Coordinates of C-alpha atoms in Angstrom, one line a residue:
M1 CA 106.8 118.6 142.3
V2 CA 105.8 117.1 138.9
L3 CA 103.7 114.0 139.0
I4 CA 103.3 111.7 136.0
V5 CA 100.4 109.3 136.4
R6 CA 99.6 106.4 134.0
L7 CA 96.5 104.4 134.6
P8 CA 94.8 101.6 132.7
A9 CA 92.1 102.8 130.3
Q10 CA 89.4 100.8 132.1
P11 CA 87.8 101.1 134.4
S12 CA 87.6 104.9 134.1
R13 CA 86.7 105.4 137.8
H14 CA 90.4 105.1 138.7
R15 CA 91.4 108.0 136.4
V16 CA 88.4 110.0 137.8
A17 CA 89.5 109.3 141.4
V18 CA 93.1 110.4 140.8
W19 CA 91.8 113.5 138.9
R20 CA 89.5 114.4 141.8
E21 CA 92.2 114.0 144.5
L22 CA 94.7 116.1 142.5
R23 CA 92.1 118.8 141.7
K24 CA 91.0 118.9 145.3
V25 CA 94.5 119.6 146.4
G26 CA 94.9 122.3 143.8
A27 CA 97.4 120.5 141.5
L28 CA 97.9 122.1 138.1
S29 CA 97.3 119.9 135.1
L30 CA 100.1 120.3 132.6
G31 CA 98.8 117.7 130.2
Q32 CA 97.5 114.2 129.9
G33 CA 98.5 112.5 133.2
V34 CA 101.1 115.2 134.1
W35 CA 100.4 117.4 137.2
A36 CA 102.4 119.9 139.1
V37 CA 102.2 121.4 142.6
P38 CA 104.5 123.6 144.6
D39 CA 106.8 121.4 146.8
V40 CA 105.3 122.6 150.2
P41 CA 103.8 120.5 153.0
V42 CA 100.2 121.6 152.4
F43 CA 100.0 119.5 149.2
A44 CA 101.7 116.3 150.6
D45 CA 98.6 114.5 151.9
G46 CA 96.6 115.1 148.8
V47 CA 99.4 114.0 146.5
Q48 CA 99.9 110.9 148.7
R49 CA 96.2 110.0 148.4
A50 CA 96.3 110.4 144.6
L51 CA 99.4 108.2 144.4
G52 CA 97.7 105.6 146.6
V53 CA 94.7 105.5 144.3
A54 CA 96.9 105.1 141.3
E55 CA 98.8 102.3 142.9
R56 CA 95.6 100.4 143.9
A57 CA 94.5 100.8 140.3
Q58 CA 97.8 99.1 139.2
G59 CA 98.9 102.3 137.5
E60 CA 102.4 103.8 137.3
T61 CA 103.5 107.0 138.9
V62 CA 106.6 109.0 138.8
V63 CA 107.1 112.0 141.2
L64 CA 109.9 114.4 140.4
R65 CA 111.2 117.4 142.2
A66 CA 111.6 120.1 139.7
A67 CA 112.8 123.7 139.5
G68 CA 112.6 126.1 136.7
R69 CA 115.6 126.1 134.5
G70 CA 115.8 129.8 135.1
P71 CA 113.9 132.5 136.9
R72 CA 111.6 132.9 133.9
D73 CA 110.4 129.3 134.1
A74 CA 109.9 129.5 137.8
A75 CA 107.9 132.8 137.4
R76 CA 105.8 131.2 134.6
F77 CA 104.9 128.2 136.8
E78 CA 104.0 130.6 139.7
A79 CA 101.9 132.6 137.3
M80 CA 100.1 129.5 136.0
F81 CA 99.5 128.2 139.5
T82 CA 98.3 131.6 140.7
A83 CA 95.9 131.9 137.7
A84 CA 94.3 128.6 138.7
R85 CA 93.9 129.8 142.3
E86 CA 92.4 133.1 140.9
E87 CA 89.7 131.0 139.2
D88 CA 89.0 129.2 142.4
W89 CA 88.7 132.5 144.3
A90 CA 86.4 133.9 141.6
E91 CA 84.2 130.8 141.9
L92 CA 84.1 131.1 145.7
T93 CA 83.2 134.8 145.4
A94 CA 80.4 134.0 143.0
D95 CA 79.0 131.4 145.4
C96 CA 79.1 134.0 148.2
G97 CA 77.0 136.2 146.0
K98 CA 74.5 133.3 145.5
Y99 CA 74.4 132.7 149.3
T100 CA 73.5 136.3 150.1
A101 CA 70.9 136.3 147.3
E102 CA 69.4 133.2 148.9
L103 CA 69.3 135.0 152.2
D104 CA 67.6 137.9 150.5
K105 CA 65.0 135.6 149.0
E106 CA 64.2 134.0 152.3
I107 CA 63.9 137.4 154.0
G108 CA 61.7 138.6 151.2
K109 CA 59.4 135.6 151.6
G110 CA 59.4 135.9 155.4
K111 CA 60.7 132.4 155.7
F112 CA 62.1 132.5 159.2
T113 CA 62.2 128.9 160.3
L114 CA 64.7 126.9 162.3
A115 CA 65.0 124.4 159.5
E116 CA 65.9 127.2 157.0
L117 CA 68.3 128.7 159.5
E118 CA 70.1 125.3 159.9
E119 CA 70.3 124.9 156.1
E120 CA 71.8 128.4 155.7
E121 CA 74.2 127.8 158.5
Q122 CA 75.4 124.6 156.8
S123 CA 75.8 126.5 153.5
L124 CA 77.9 129.1 155.3
E125 CA 80.1 126.4 156.9
R126 CA 80.6 124.9 153.5
L127 CA 81.8 128.3 152.2
R128 CA 84.1 128.7 155.2
R129 CA 85.7 125.2 154.7
W130 CA 86.2 126.0 151.0
H131 CA 87.8 129.3 151.9
R132 CA 90.1 127.7 154.4
D133 CA 91.2 125.1 151.8
L134 CA 91.8 127.7 149.2
K135 CA 93.8 129.9 151.6
A136 CA 96.0 126.9 152.4
R137 CA 96.6 126.1 148.7
D138 CA 97.1 129.7 147.6
V139 CA 100.8 129.7 148.4
F140 CA 101.7 132.5 146.0
G141 CA 98.9 134.9 147.0
A142 CA 96.4 135.3 144.2
P143 CA 94.8 138.8 144.2
G144 CA 91.2 137.5 144.3
A145 CA 91.8 136.2 147.8
Q146 CA 91.1 139.7 149.3
E147 CA 87.7 140.0 147.6
A148 CA 86.8 136.5 148.6
D149 CA 87.7 137.4 152.2
R150 CA 85.5 140.4 152.0
Q151 CA 82.6 138.5 150.5
L152 CA 82.8 135.7 153.1
A153 CA 82.8 138.3 155.9
E154 CA 79.7 139.8 154.3
C155 CA 78.1 136.3 154.2
A156 CA 78.7 135.9 157.9
R157 CA 77.3 139.3 158.7
R158 CA 74.2 138.6 156.6
F159 CA 73.8 135.2 158.2
E160 CA 73.9 136.8 161.7
D161 CA 71.2 139.3 160.6
Y162 CA 69.1 136.4 159.3
S163 CA 69.6 134.5 162.5
E164 CA 68.4 137.4 164.5
R165 CA 65.3 137.7 162.3
V166 CA 64.5 134.0 162.8
F167 CA 64.8 134.2 166.5
A168 CA 62.8 137.4 166.7
R169 CA 60.1 135.7 164.7
L170 CA 60.1 132.5 166.8
H171 CA 59.9 134.5 170.0
A172 CA 57.2 136.7 168.6
F173 CA 55.2 133.6 167.6
G174 CA 55.9 132.2 171.1
A175 CA 54.5 135.4 172.7
D176 CA 51.5 135.4 170.3
A177 CA 50.8 131.7 171.0
S178 CA 50.9 132.4 174.8
A179 CA 48.6 135.4 174.4
E180 CA 46.2 133.3 172.3
A181 CA 46.2 130.5 174.9
D182 CA 45.4 133.1 177.6
V183 CA 42.5 134.4 175.5
D184 CA 41.2 130.9 174.8
A185 CA 41.4 129.9 178.5
G186 CA 39.5 133.1 179.4
T187 CA 36.8 132.3 176.8
E188 CA 36.4 128.8 178.2
R189 CA 36.0 130.1 181.7
E190 CA 33.3 132.5 180.5
T191 CA 31.3 129.8 178.7
S192 CA 31.5 127.3 181.6

């Protein structure tokens, strides 16, 4: 599908809202106000949301079903769309690297708290949602998907390791606290 979107110059928030919706769905920008996505169901809701934003902003939209004039044109569009997904996969892979580096930092500092564990779990869930969204949009199968799959699996493995360390530390502190309480209670009995 090719989408042509014309919006009033002001306020700019409408152009930004349409841009965000189309970028979120993975649309390929072909030029000023012209976007393209493969005509498959996974893009339908996002395209509909963007068109709704444009209409509420009193803009004009045209949606066309398009096909390459020949195999070369279709292949070129597929290559452009796949290159955009490849960039998305590379960004996800880089964020997976940042996530594992963060876990290494927390392990190095010995920061084994429930609050930190919850924060790291939320970060992992964000990576998983992003991965699911990219998988759905990657209709032509960008090569970077395999590395991203591997990196995300490594993030999950490393999170499990960190979780075990947090719970081991919490249980160790619990045992130490109980032992200290027993010692304190014995000391009080002796001094009484």
